[in-house]
Amino acid sequence: MATRKDLLKAHTFTAQRLVSALVDRDPDNPQPPLRRVGTGMFIGVMLGILVLAGFGVVGLIKPGSSKNWKNDNTIVVSSDSGEVLVYLGGKLYPAYNITSAKLASGGGDVKSVKSSSLRDFPRERTIGIKQAPTQLPERSALVSYPIRVCSVTAPAGTSTGSGTQARATTLELGQGEVPAASTAFVARADGSNGKEYLIADGTAYEMPNHAVAIQLGFGEQAVRPGNAFLGALPKGPPLNPIDIAGEGERSQRPVGGVDPTVGTLMHVEGPSATTWYVLLSDGLSEISPLEAAVLTATNGKKSQPIKAAEANEARNTRVRYAGRQGMPAQLPQRSQIPGIETASVCASWPAAGQSPRIAFGAPTPVVDRRSADPALADTVVQPSLRGALVRHDGSVGPADPGTLIVGGLRYGIADNDSKNALGYGEVTPEPIPAQVLRLIPEGLPAGQSLSVSAAQQQS
């Protein structure tokens, strides 16, 4: 006896034969008569979705037919010619550059529109700042450190007043190798005064005469790196002899067996270092090794060796340290560098707040021509499509909107509203040494800055 399942299969089979006979005139066709219709409908729907998605992608990539650009404070860029315009107060203003457009619109949205869509819309007079940057780096492309200032041989045909080969200065931001240690050397400034400096730990210490360099073991070495390079280095206290009150008088607390005259030099040889002292009226006060060498070089003072116990017994309890602050902890050592007088010399700042490190002979950017202003760098180099937002390290911190450096030029930003309009509202300017910032040429005429009000002015 047939089950219900068998009866259902028989009914379905009979119904399919009847439909096939009616639609296809073939009751024995094993395929359902409407299967191809369903498959065709599914394929058609999927093709339609793909076509619509394609139009959407094209619209995102090339929205040239956009008609929603007539919104106030909108930056309009012609997709055909690259012309930059700003829609303000129902009027369309050509702008000198994208920076001016950003400022004038307060950081408005950018719309790419075909020239044909703009052809019949009247244009006003051009607005903006002519010398503003023609491109603005993305926030993620702002990088300041490492900073490297180098002195290199200038292009042929230039010389100093003394007839020697002139030096050129290069400045790199966001690139350049940082050495692991710093090299010490003696530098001589250009010009009639010919000041000499001891460069130690990346800091320049002015010397009273070359006798100090000889006393320190540098001999007749005197590199001329150029005044712009020297001006970029941090300055330490001058290497003049320390002031000694009552010098030449008899000390009230002398060391047995040693000259009791105030100003006498003494030292204690330790297992790892030597400690230097000068005798004051109240006893011994410590000074740096460099200051001891300066006293020997300038006043002919010879240091007397004493024992540690004697130094402790005669120690000045009122003035324990008589030296100046900011002196190197150790005596700088001369490096044997072949051709040091003509080799490139670079000062590299690894990060904000750190002292530069000096190295000789490193590869440097090519200098094609000298700057007309000797106080400026001859070449300023930044990585491609990069910029920097900085402030000098003596400014007021977060209240300073900063200085934009792009294309080797610096542009002061007037206020935080202008900074926001440029798209850098959330970026904190990095502090860099003021003397390094001054090496970078100004991108705008004196007294001008990147500001919203200046960008909205018509020419």
CSV table of C-alpha atoms in Angstrom, one decimal:
chain,number,residue,atom,x,y,z
A,1,MET,CA,0.0,0.0,0.0
A,2,ALA,CA,1.4,3.5,-1.0
A,3,THR,CA,2.5,5.9,1.7
A,4,ARG,CA,1.6,9.6,1.9
A,5,LYS,CA,5.2,10.3,0.8
A,6,ASP,CA,4.8,8.2,-2.3
A,7,LEU,CA,1.4,9.9,-3.1
A,8,LEU,CA,3.0,13.4,-2.8
A,9,LYS,CA,5.9,12.5,-5.1
A,10,ALA,CA,3.4,11.1,-7.7
A,11,HIS,CA,1.3,14.2,-7.5
A,12,THR,CA,4.4,16.5,-7.9
A,13,PHE,CA,5.6,14.4,-10.9
A,14,THR,CA,2.2,14.6,-12.5
A,15,ALA,CA,1.8,18.4,-11.9
A,16,GLN,CA,5.3,19.0,-13.4
A,17,ARG,CA,4.4,17.0,-16.5
A,18,LEU,CA,1.2,19.0,-16.9
A,19,VAL,CA,3.1,22.4,-16.6
A,20,SER,CA,5.9,21.2,-18.9
A,21,ALA,CA,3.3,20.2,-21.5
A,22,LEU,CA,1.5,23.5,-21.2
A,23,VAL,CA,4.7,25.8,-21.3
A,24,ASP,CA,7.2,23.8,-23.3
A,25,ARG,CA,4.9,21.4,-25.2
A,26,ASP,CA,7.1,18.6,-23.9
A,27,PRO,CA,5.8,16.7,-20.9
A,28,ASP,CA,9.0,14.6,-20.7
A,29,ASN,CA,11.4,17.6,-20.2
A,30,PRO,CA,13.3,16.7,-16.9
A,31,GLN,CA,14.2,20.4,-16.2
A,32,PRO,CA,11.6,22.7,-14.5
A,33,PRO,CA,10.2,25.0,-17.2
A,34,LEU,CA,10.8,28.3,-15.3
A,35,ARG,CA,14.3,27.5,-14.1
A,36,ARG,CA,16.1,29.5,-16.8
A,37,VAL,CA,13.8,32.5,-16.1
A,38,GLY,CA,14.8,32.5,-12.4
A,39,THR,CA,18.5,32.1,-13.2
A,40,GLY,CA,18.3,35.0,-15.8
A,41,MET,CA,16.5,37.2,-13.3
A,42,PHE,CA,19.2,36.6,-10.6
A,43,ILE,CA,22.0,37.3,-13.0
A,44,GLY,CA,20.3,40.5,-14.1
A,45,VAL,CA,19.9,41.8,-10.6
A,46,MET,CA,23.5,41.1,-9.8
A,47,LEU,CA,24.7,42.9,-12.9
A,48,GLY,CA,22.6,45.9,-12.0
A,49,ILE,CA,24.1,46.0,-8.5
A,50,LEU,CA,27.6,45.9,-10.0
A,51,VAL,CA,26.8,48.7,-12.4
A,52,LEU,CA,25.5,50.9,-9.7
A,53,ALA,CA,28.5,50.2,-7.5
A,54,GLY,CA,30.8,51.1,-10.4
A,55,PHE,CA,29.1,54.4,-10.8
A,56,GLY,CA,29.4,55.0,-7.1
A,57,VAL,CA,33.2,54.4,-7.2
A,58,VAL,CA,33.6,56.6,-10.2
A,59,GLY,CA,31.7,59.3,-8.4
A,60,LEU,CA,34.0,59.1,-5.4
A,61,ILE,CA,37.2,59.1,-7.5
A,62,LYS,CA,36.1,61.8,-9.9
A,63,PRO,CA,33.2,63.8,-8.5
A,64,GLY,CA,33.5,66.3,-11.3
A,65,SER,CA,29.7,66.8,-11.8
A,66,SER,CA,29.1,67.7,-8.1
A,67,LYS,CA,26.5,70.4,-7.7
A,68,ASN,CA,26.7,70.8,-4.0
A,69,TRP,CA,29.7,73.1,-4.0
A,70,LYS,CA,27.5,76.2,-3.5
A,71,ASN,CA,27.8,76.0,0.3
A,72,ASP,CA,29.4,78.9,2.2
A,73,ASN,CA,33.2,78.4,3.0
A,74,THR,CA,33.6,75.7,0.4
A,75,ILE,CA,37.0,75.3,-1.4
A,76,VAL,CA,36.3,74.5,-5.1
A,77,VAL,CA,39.1,72.9,-7.1
A,78,SER,CA,38.6,72.6,-10.9
A,79,SER,CA,39.2,69.0,-11.8
A,80,ASP,CA,40.3,70.0,-15.3
A,81,SER,CA,42.6,73.0,-14.7
A,82,GLY,CA,43.5,72.7,-11.0
A,83,GLU,CA,42.3,76.2,-10.4
A,84,VAL,CA,41.5,76.9,-6.7
A,85,LEU,CA,38.5,79.0,-5.7
A,86,VAL,CA,36.6,79.8,-2.5
A,87,TYR,CA,32.8,80.1,-2.2
A,88,LEU,CA,32.1,82.9,0.3
A,89,GLY,CA,28.9,84.7,0.9
A,90,GLY,CA,27.3,83.6,-2.3
A,91,LYS,CA,30.4,84.7,-4.4
A,92,LEU,CA,33.2,82.7,-6.0
A,93,TYR,CA,36.7,84.0,-5.4
A,94,PRO,CA,39.8,82.7,-7.1
A,95,ALA,CA,42.6,82.0,-4.6
A,96,TYR,CA,46.3,82.3,-5.2
A,97,ASN,CA,47.0,78.9,-3.7
A,98,ILE,CA,45.5,76.1,-1.5
A,99,THR,CA,47.0,77.7,1.7
A,100,SER,CA,45.1,80.9,1.0
A,101,ALA,CA,41.9,79.0,0.2
A,102,LYS,CA,42.2,77.0,3.5
A,103,LEU,CA,42.7,80.2,5.5
A,104,ALA,CA,40.0,82.2,3.7
A,105,SER,CA,37.4,79.5,4.2
A,106,GLY,CA,38.3,78.7,7.8
A,107,GLY,CA,39.3,75.2,6.8
A,108,GLY,CA,36.3,74.5,4.7
A,109,ASP,CA,35.5,71.3,2.7
A,110,VAL,CA,37.2,70.7,-0.6
A,111,LYS,CA,35.0,69.9,-3.6
A,112,SER,CA,36.4,68.9,-7.0
A,113,VAL,CA,34.2,70.3,-9.8
A,114,LYS,CA,34.4,70.2,-13.6
A,115,SER,CA,35.3,73.5,-15.2
A,116,SER,CA,32.1,73.3,-17.3
A,117,SER,CA,30.1,73.5,-14.1
A,118,LEU,CA,31.8,76.7,-13.1
A,119,ARG,CA,31.9,78.4,-16.5
A,120,ASP,CA,28.7,80.5,-16.1
A,121,PHE,CA,29.3,81.4,-12.5
A,122,PRO,CA,30.8,85.0,-12.1
A,123,ARG,CA,34.2,85.2,-10.4
A,124,GLU,CA,35.3,88.0,-8.1
A,125,ARG,CA,38.8,89.4,-7.7
A,126,THR,CA,41.5,87.0,-6.6
A,127,ILE,CA,42.1,86.7,-2.8
A,128,GLY,CA,44.9,85.3,-0.7
A,129,ILE,CA,48.6,85.5,0.1
A,130,LYS,CA,50.7,85.3,-3.0
A,131,GLN,CA,53.8,83.9,-1.3
A,132,ALA,CA,52.0,81.3,0.8
A,133,PRO,CA,52.9,77.6,0.3
A,134,THR,CA,51.4,76.0,-2.9
A,135,GLN,CA,50.9,72.8,-1.0
A,136,LEU,CA,50.2,71.9,2.6
A,137,PRO,CA,51.6,68.7,4.2
A,138,GLU,CA,49.2,66.3,5.9
A,139,ARG,CA,49.3,66.3,9.7
A,140,SER,CA,50.8,62.9,9.7
A,141,ALA,CA,53.6,64.2,7.4
A,142,LEU,CA,54.8,66.8,9.9
A,143,VAL,CA,58.2,65.9,11.2
A,144,SER,CA,61.0,68.0,12.8
A,145,TYR,CA,63.7,65.8,14.2
A,146,PRO,CA,66.4,64.8,13.7
A,147,ILE,CA,67.8,68.2,12.8
A,148,ARG,CA,71.2,68.5,11.2
A,149,VAL,CA,73.2,71.6,10.5
A,150,CYS,CA,76.4,71.1,8.4
A,151,SER,CA,79.3,73.2,7.3
A,152,VAL,CA,80.6,72.2,3.9
A,153,THR,CA,83.0,73.6,1.3
A,154,ALA,CA,81.2,76.4,-0.6
A,155,PRO,CA,80.8,76.3,-4.4
A,156,ALA,CA,83.9,77.2,-6.3
A,157,GLY,CA,84.7,80.9,-6.7
A,158,THR,CA,83.7,82.0,-3.2
A,159,SER,CA,86.1,82.9,-0.4
A,160,THR,CA,86.3,84.5,3.0
A,161,GLY,CA,87.9,87.9,3.6
A,162,SER,CA,91.1,86.2,4.6
A,163,GLY,CA,91.4,84.5,1.2
A,164,THR,CA,90.6,81.0,2.4
A,165,GLN,CA,87.9,78.8,0.8
A,166,ALA,CA,84.5,79.9,2.1
A,167,ARG,CA,82.1,77.5,3.8
A,168,ALA,CA,78.4,77.0,3.1
A,169,THR,CA,75.7,75.9,5.6
A,170,THR,CA,73.1,73.2,5.0
A,171,LEU,CA,70.1,72.5,7.2
A,172,GLU,CA,68.1,69.3,7.2
A,173,LEU,CA,64.8,68.7,9.1
A,174,GLY,CA,63.4,65.3,9.7
A,175,GLN,CA,66.3,63.5,8.2
A,176,GLY,CA,70.1,63.0,8.6
A,177,GLU,CA,72.1,60.4,10.5
A,178,VAL,CA,72.8,61.2,14.2
A,179,PRO,CA,76.2,60.0,15.5
A,180,ALA,CA,76.5,58.0,18.6
A,181,ALA,CA,79.1,60.4,20.2
A,182,SER,CA,80.2,64.0,19.8
A,183,THR,CA,83.6,65.1,18.5
A,184,ALA,CA,85.5,68.1,20.1
A,185,PHE,CA,87.4,70.6,18.0
A,186,VAL,CA,88.6,74.2,17.9
A,187,ALA,CA,86.7,76.6,15.6
A,188,ARG,CA,87.6,80.1,14.4
A,189,ALA,CA,85.0,82.6,13.4
A,190,ASP,CA,85.2,84.5,10.1
A,191,GLY,CA,85.8,88.2,10.1
A,192,SER,CA,88.4,90.6,11.5
A,193,ASN,CA,87.9,89.6,15.2
A,194,GLY,CA,88.7,85.9,14.5
A,195,LYS,CA,87.2,84.7,17.7
A,196,GLU,CA,88.0,81.1,18.6
A,197,TYR,CA,85.7,78.6,20.3
A,198,LEU,CA,86.2,75.2,21.9
A,199,ILE,CA,83.4,73.0,20.6
A,200,ALA,CA,82.8,70.3,23.2
A,201,ASP,CA,79.7,68.2,23.9
A,202,GLY,CA,78.0,70.1,21.0
A,203,THR,CA,78.4,73.4,22.8
A,204,ALA,CA,80.6,76.4,21.8
A,205,TYR,CA,82.8,77.9,24.5
A,206,GLU,CA,84.5,81.2,23.5
A,207,MET,CA,88.3,81.1,24.3
A,208,PRO,CA,90.2,84.2,25.4
A,209,ASN,CA,93.2,83.2,23.2
A,210,HIS,CA,94.7,80.2,21.4
A,211,ALA,CA,96.9,79.3,24.4
A,212,VAL,CA,93.9,77.6,25.9
A,213,ALA,CA,93.6,75.3,22.9
A,214,ILE,CA,97.3,74.5,23.1
A,215,GLN,CA,97.0,73.7,26.8
A,216,LEU,CA,94.1,71.3,26.0
A,217,GLY,CA,96.2,69.5,23.4
A,218,PHE,CA,94.6,70.8,20.3
A,219,GLY,CA,97.8,72.4,19.1
A,220,GLU,CA,97.4,74.8,16.2
A,221,GLN,CA,94.2,73.3,15.0
A,222,ALA,CA,91.5,75.9,14.1
A,223,VAL,CA,88.7,74.9,11.8
A,224,ARG,CA,86.7,77.6,10.0
A,225,PRO,CA,83.1,76.2,9.8
A,226,GLY,CA,81.5,79.6,9.0
A,227,ASN,CA,79.7,82.0,11.3
A,228,ALA,CA,76.2,80.6,10.4
A,229,PHE,CA,77.2,77.1,11.6
A,230,LEU,CA,78.8,78.6,14.8
A,231,GLY,CA,75.7,80.7,15.4
A,232,ALA,CA,73.5,77.5,15.3
A,233,LEU,CA,75.4,75.9,18.2
A,234,PRO,CA,74.3,76.4,21.9
A,235,LYS,CA,76.7,78.7,23.7
A,236,GLY,CA,78.4,77.9,27.0
A,237,PRO,CA,80.1,80.3,29.4
A,238,PRO,CA,83.3,81.9,28.0
A,239,LEU,CA,86.5,80.2,29.0
A,240,ASN,CA,87.9,83.1,30.9
A,241,PRO,CA,89.8,82.4,34.2
A,242,ILE,CA,87.3,82.2,37.1
A,243,ASP,CA,87.2,85.3,39.4
A,244,ILE,CA,89.1,84.5,42.7
A,245,ALA,CA,88.4,86.9,45.5
A,246,GLY,CA,91.6,87.9,47.4
A,247,GLU,CA,93.9,86.3,44.8
A,248,GLY,CA,97.5,86.5,45.8
A,249,GLU,CA,96.8,86.8,49.5
A,250,ARG,CA,97.5,84.1,52.1
A,251,SER,CA,94.6,81.6,52.7
A,252,GLN,CA,93.2,81.2,56.2
A,253,ARG,CA,92.9,77.5,55.6
A,254,PRO,CA,95.9,76.3,53.6
A,255,VAL,CA,97.0,72.7,52.9
A,256,GLY,CA,100.2,71.7,54.6
A,257,GLY,CA,103.3,71.6,52.5
A,258,VAL,CA,101.6,73.4,49.6
A,259,ASP,CA,101.8,77.1,48.5
A,260,PRO,CA,99.2,78.9,50.8
A,261,THR,CA,98.5,81.7,48.3
A,262,VAL,CA,94.9,82.2,47.3
A,263,GLY,CA,94.5,81.0,43.7
A,264,THR,CA,96.8,78.0,44.0
A,265,LEU,CA,95.7,75.0,41.9
A,266,MET,CA,95.6,71.5,43.4
A,267,HIS,CA,94.4,68.1,42.3
A,268,VAL,CA,93.7,64.7,43.7
A,269,GLU,CA,94.4,61.7,41.6
A,270,GLY,CA,91.5,59.2,42.0
A,271,PRO,CA,91.3,55.6,40.7
A,272,SER,CA,89.1,56.7,37.8
A,273,ALA,CA,89.2,60.5,37.6
A,274,THR,CA,91.1,63.5,38.8
A,275,THR,CA,89.4,66.1,41.0
A,276,TRP,CA,90.6,69.7,40.7
A,277,TYR,CA,90.6,72.4,43.4
A,278,VAL,CA,91.5,76.1,43.7
A,279,LEU,CA,92.5,77.5,47.1
A,280,LEU,CA,90.3,80.3,48.3
A,281,SER,CA,90.6,82.4,51.5
A,282,ASP,CA,88.3,79.9,53.3
A,283,GLY,CA,89.9,76.7,51.9
A,284,LEU,CA,89.7,74.5,48.9
A,285,SER,CA,86.8,74.7,46.4
A,286,GLU,CA,86.3,72.3,43.5
A,287,ILE,CA,86.5,73.5,39.8
A,288,SER,CA,86.0,71.6,36.5
A,289,PRO,CA,89.0,70.1,34.7
A,290,LEU,CA,88.5,72.6,31.9
A,291,GLU,CA,88.6,75.6,34.2
A,292,ALA,CA,91.8,74.2,35.7
A,293,ALA,CA,93.3,74.0,32.2
A,294,VAL,CA,92.2,77.6,31.5
A,295,LEU,CA,93.9,78.9,34.7
A,296,THR,CA,97.1,77.1,33.7
A,297,ALA,CA,96.9,78.5,30.1
A,298,THR,CA,96.1,82.1,31.0
A,299,ASN,CA,97.9,82.6,34.3
A,300,GLY,CA,100.6,80.0,34.2
A,301,LYS,CA,99.3,78.3,37.3
A,302,LYS,CA,100.7,74.8,37.9
A,303,SER,CA,98.6,72.4,39.9
A,304,GLN,CA,100.0,70.8,43.0
A,305,PRO,CA,99.2,67.2,43.8
A,306,ILE,CA,97.6,66.5,47.2
A,307,LYS,CA,96.0,63.5,49.0
A,308,ALA,CA,92.2,63.1,49.3
A,309,ALA,CA,92.4,63.3,53.1
A,310,GLU,CA,94.2,66.6,52.8
A,311,ALA,CA,91.6,67.9,50.4
A,312,ASN,CA,88.8,66.9,52.7
A,313,GLU,CA,90.4,68.5,55.7
A,314,ALA,CA,91.0,71.9,54.0
A,315,ARG,CA,87.6,71.8,52.1
A,316,ASN,CA,85.8,75.2,51.9
A,317,THR,CA,82.5,74.6,53.6
A,318,ARG,CA,81.0,77.9,52.4
A,319,VAL,CA,81.8,77.6,48.7
A,320,ARG,CA,82.2,74.0,47.9
A,321,TYR,CA,82.2,74.6,44.1
A,322,ALA,CA,83.9,77.7,42.7
A,323,GLY,CA,83.5,76.9,39.0
A,324,ARG,CA,80.8,78.0,36.6
A,325,GLN,CA,77.8,76.0,35.7
A,326,GLY,CA,77.5,74.5,32.2
A,327,MET,CA,81.1,73.3,31.9
A,328,PRO,CA,82.0,69.9,30.4
A,329,ALA,CA,82.4,67.3,33.1
A,330,GLN,CA,85.6,65.9,31.4
A,331,LEU,CA,88.4,67.5,29.5
A,332,PRO,CA,87.7,67.4,25.7
A,333,GLN,CA,90.0,65.2,23.7
A,334,ARG,CA,91.4,66.0,20.3
A,335,SER,CA,90.4,63.6,17.5
A,336,GLN,CA,92.9,62.7,14.8
A,337,ILE,CA,90.8,63.5,11.7
A,338,PRO,CA,92.7,63.7,8.4
A,339,GLY,CA,91.9,66.9,6.5
A,340,ILE,CA,89.8,68.2,9.4
A,341,GLU,CA,90.2,71.8,8.2
A,342,THR,CA,88.3,71.1,4.9
A,343,ALA,CA,86.1,68.2,5.9
A,344,SER,CA,82.4,68.6,6.3
A,345,VAL,CA,81.3,69.1,10.0
A,346,CYS,CA,77.7,68.5,11.1
A,347,ALA,CA,75.8,69.2,14.3
A,348,SER,CA,72.8,66.8,14.8
A,349,TRP,CA,70.0,67.2,17.3
A,350,PRO,CA,68.4,63.8,18.0
A,351,ALA,CA,65.3,65.2,19.7
A,352,ALA,CA,63.8,68.3,21.4
A,353,GLY,CA,65.7,69.4,24.5
A,354,GLN,CA,68.9,67.4,23.6
A,355,SER,CA,72.3,68.8,22.8
A,356,PRO,CA,73.7,68.4,19.3
A,357,ARG,CA,76.3,65.8,18.5
A,358,ILE,CA,79.3,66.8,16.3
A,359,ALA,CA,80.7,64.6,13.5
A,360,PHE,CA,83.2,65.2,10.7
A,361,GLY,CA,83.1,63.8,7.1
A,362,ALA,CA,79.4,62.8,6.9
A,363,PRO,CA,77.6,63.0,3.5
A,364,THR,CA,75.8,66.3,3.2
A,365,PRO,CA,73.3,67.9,0.8
A,366,VAL,CA,74.7,69.5,-2.3
A,367,VAL,CA,75.0,73.3,-2.3
A,368,ASP,CA,74.4,74.9,-5.7
A,369,ARG,CA,74.5,78.5,-4.7
A,370,ARG,CA,75.2,80.7,-1.7
A,371,SER,CA,72.5,82.6,0.2
A,372,ALA,CA,72.6,86.4,-0.1
A,373,ASP,CA,72.3,86.6,3.7
A,374,PRO,CA,75.3,85.0,5.4
A,375,ALA,CA,73.3,84.5,8.5
A,376,LEU,CA,71.0,82.1,6.7
A,377,ALA,CA,71.5,78.5,5.6
A,378,ASP,CA,72.4,78.2,2.0
A,379,THR,CA,70.3,75.0,1.5
A,380,VAL,CA,67.4,73.8,3.6
A,381,VAL,CA,66.3,70.2,2.9
A,382,GLN,CA,63.2,68.3,4.0
A,383,PRO,CA,61.9,64.8,3.0
A,384,SER,CA,59.6,64.9,0.0
A,385,LEU,CA,55.9,65.9,0.8
A,386,ARG,CA,56.9,66.5,4.4
A,387,GLY,CA,56.8,69.6,6.5
A,388,ALA,CA,57.3,70.7,10.1
A,389,LEU,CA,55.3,72.7,12.6
A,390,VAL,CA,57.7,74.2,15.2
A,391,ARG,CA,58.2,76.9,17.8
A,392,HIS,CA,61.5,78.2,19.1
A,393,ASP,CA,62.4,76.7,22.5
A,394,GLY,CA,62.1,80.0,24.3
A,395,SER,CA,58.5,80.8,23.3
A,396,VAL,CA,55.4,80.6,25.4
A,397,GLY,CA,54.6,76.9,24.7
A,398,PRO,CA,51.0,75.9,23.8
A,399,ALA,CA,50.0,79.6,23.4
A,400,ASP,CA,52.3,79.9,20.4
A,401,PRO,CA,50.5,78.8,17.2
A,402,GLY,CA,53.9,77.9,15.8
A,403,THR,CA,55.8,78.3,12.5
A,404,LEU,CA,55.2,76.1,9.5
A,405,ILE,CA,58.3,75.0,7.6
A,406,VAL,CA,57.6,73.7,4.1
A,407,GLY,CA,59.7,73.7,0.9
A,408,GLY,CA,62.7,75.0,2.8
A,409,LEU,CA,61.0,78.2,3.9
A,410,ARG,CA,59.4,79.2,7.2
A,411,TYR,CA,56.0,80.8,7.6
A,412,GLY,CA,54.8,82.3,10.8
A,413,ILE,CA,51.2,81.5,11.8
A,414,ALA,CA,49.3,84.5,13.1
A,415,ASP,CA,47.0,82.8,15.7
A,416,ASN,CA,45.2,79.6,16.7
A,417,ASP,CA,42.2,80.4,14.4
A,418,SER,CA,44.6,80.5,11.4
A,419,LYS,CA,46.3,77.3,12.7
A,420,ASN,CA,42.9,75.5,12.9
A,421,ALA,CA,42.0,76.7,9.4
A,422,LEU,CA,45.2,75.2,8.0
A,423,GLY,CA,44.2,71.8,9.5
A,424,TYR,CA,46.8,71.7,12.3
A,425,GLY,CA,44.5,72.6,15.2
A,426,GLU,CA,45.4,69.4,17.1
A,427,VAL,CA,49.1,69.5,16.3
A,428,THR,CA,51.5,70.7,19.1
A,429,PRO,CA,54.4,72.6,17.6
A,430,GLU,CA,57.7,71.0,18.4
A,431,PRO,CA,60.3,73.2,20.2
A,432,ILE,CA,63.6,73.7,18.2
A,433,PRO,CA,66.5,75.9,19.1
A,434,ALA,CA,65.8,79.5,18.3
A,435,GLN,CA,69.3,79.9,16.6
A,436,VAL,CA,68.5,77.0,14.3
A,437,LEU,CA,65.1,78.4,13.4
A,438,ARG,CA,66.7,81.7,12.4
A,439,LEU,CA,68.8,79.8,9.8
A,440,ILE,CA,65.7,79.1,7.7
A,441,PRO,CA,64.7,81.9,5.2
A,442,GLU,CA,61.4,83.6,5.6
A,443,GLY,CA,58.7,82.6,3.1
A,444,LEU,CA,56.7,85.8,3.4
A,445,PRO,CA,57.7,89.5,3.4
A,446,ALA,CA,58.7,91.0,6.7
A,447,GLY,CA,55.8,91.6,9.0
A,448,GLN,CA,53.5,89.2,7.3
A,449,SER,CA,52.2,85.8,8.5
A,450,LEU,CA,49.7,83.2,7.5
A,451,SER,CA,46.3,84.6,8.8
A,452,VAL,CA,42.6,84.3,8.0
A,453,SER,CA,42.3,88.0,7.6
A,454,ALA,CA,45.2,88.4,5.2
A,455,ALA,CA,43.9,85.4,3.1
A,456,GLN,CA,40.5,87.1,2.7
A,457,GLN,CA,41.9,90.3,1.2
A,458,GLN,CA,41.4,90.9,-2.5
A,459,SER,CA,44.4,91.9,-4.6
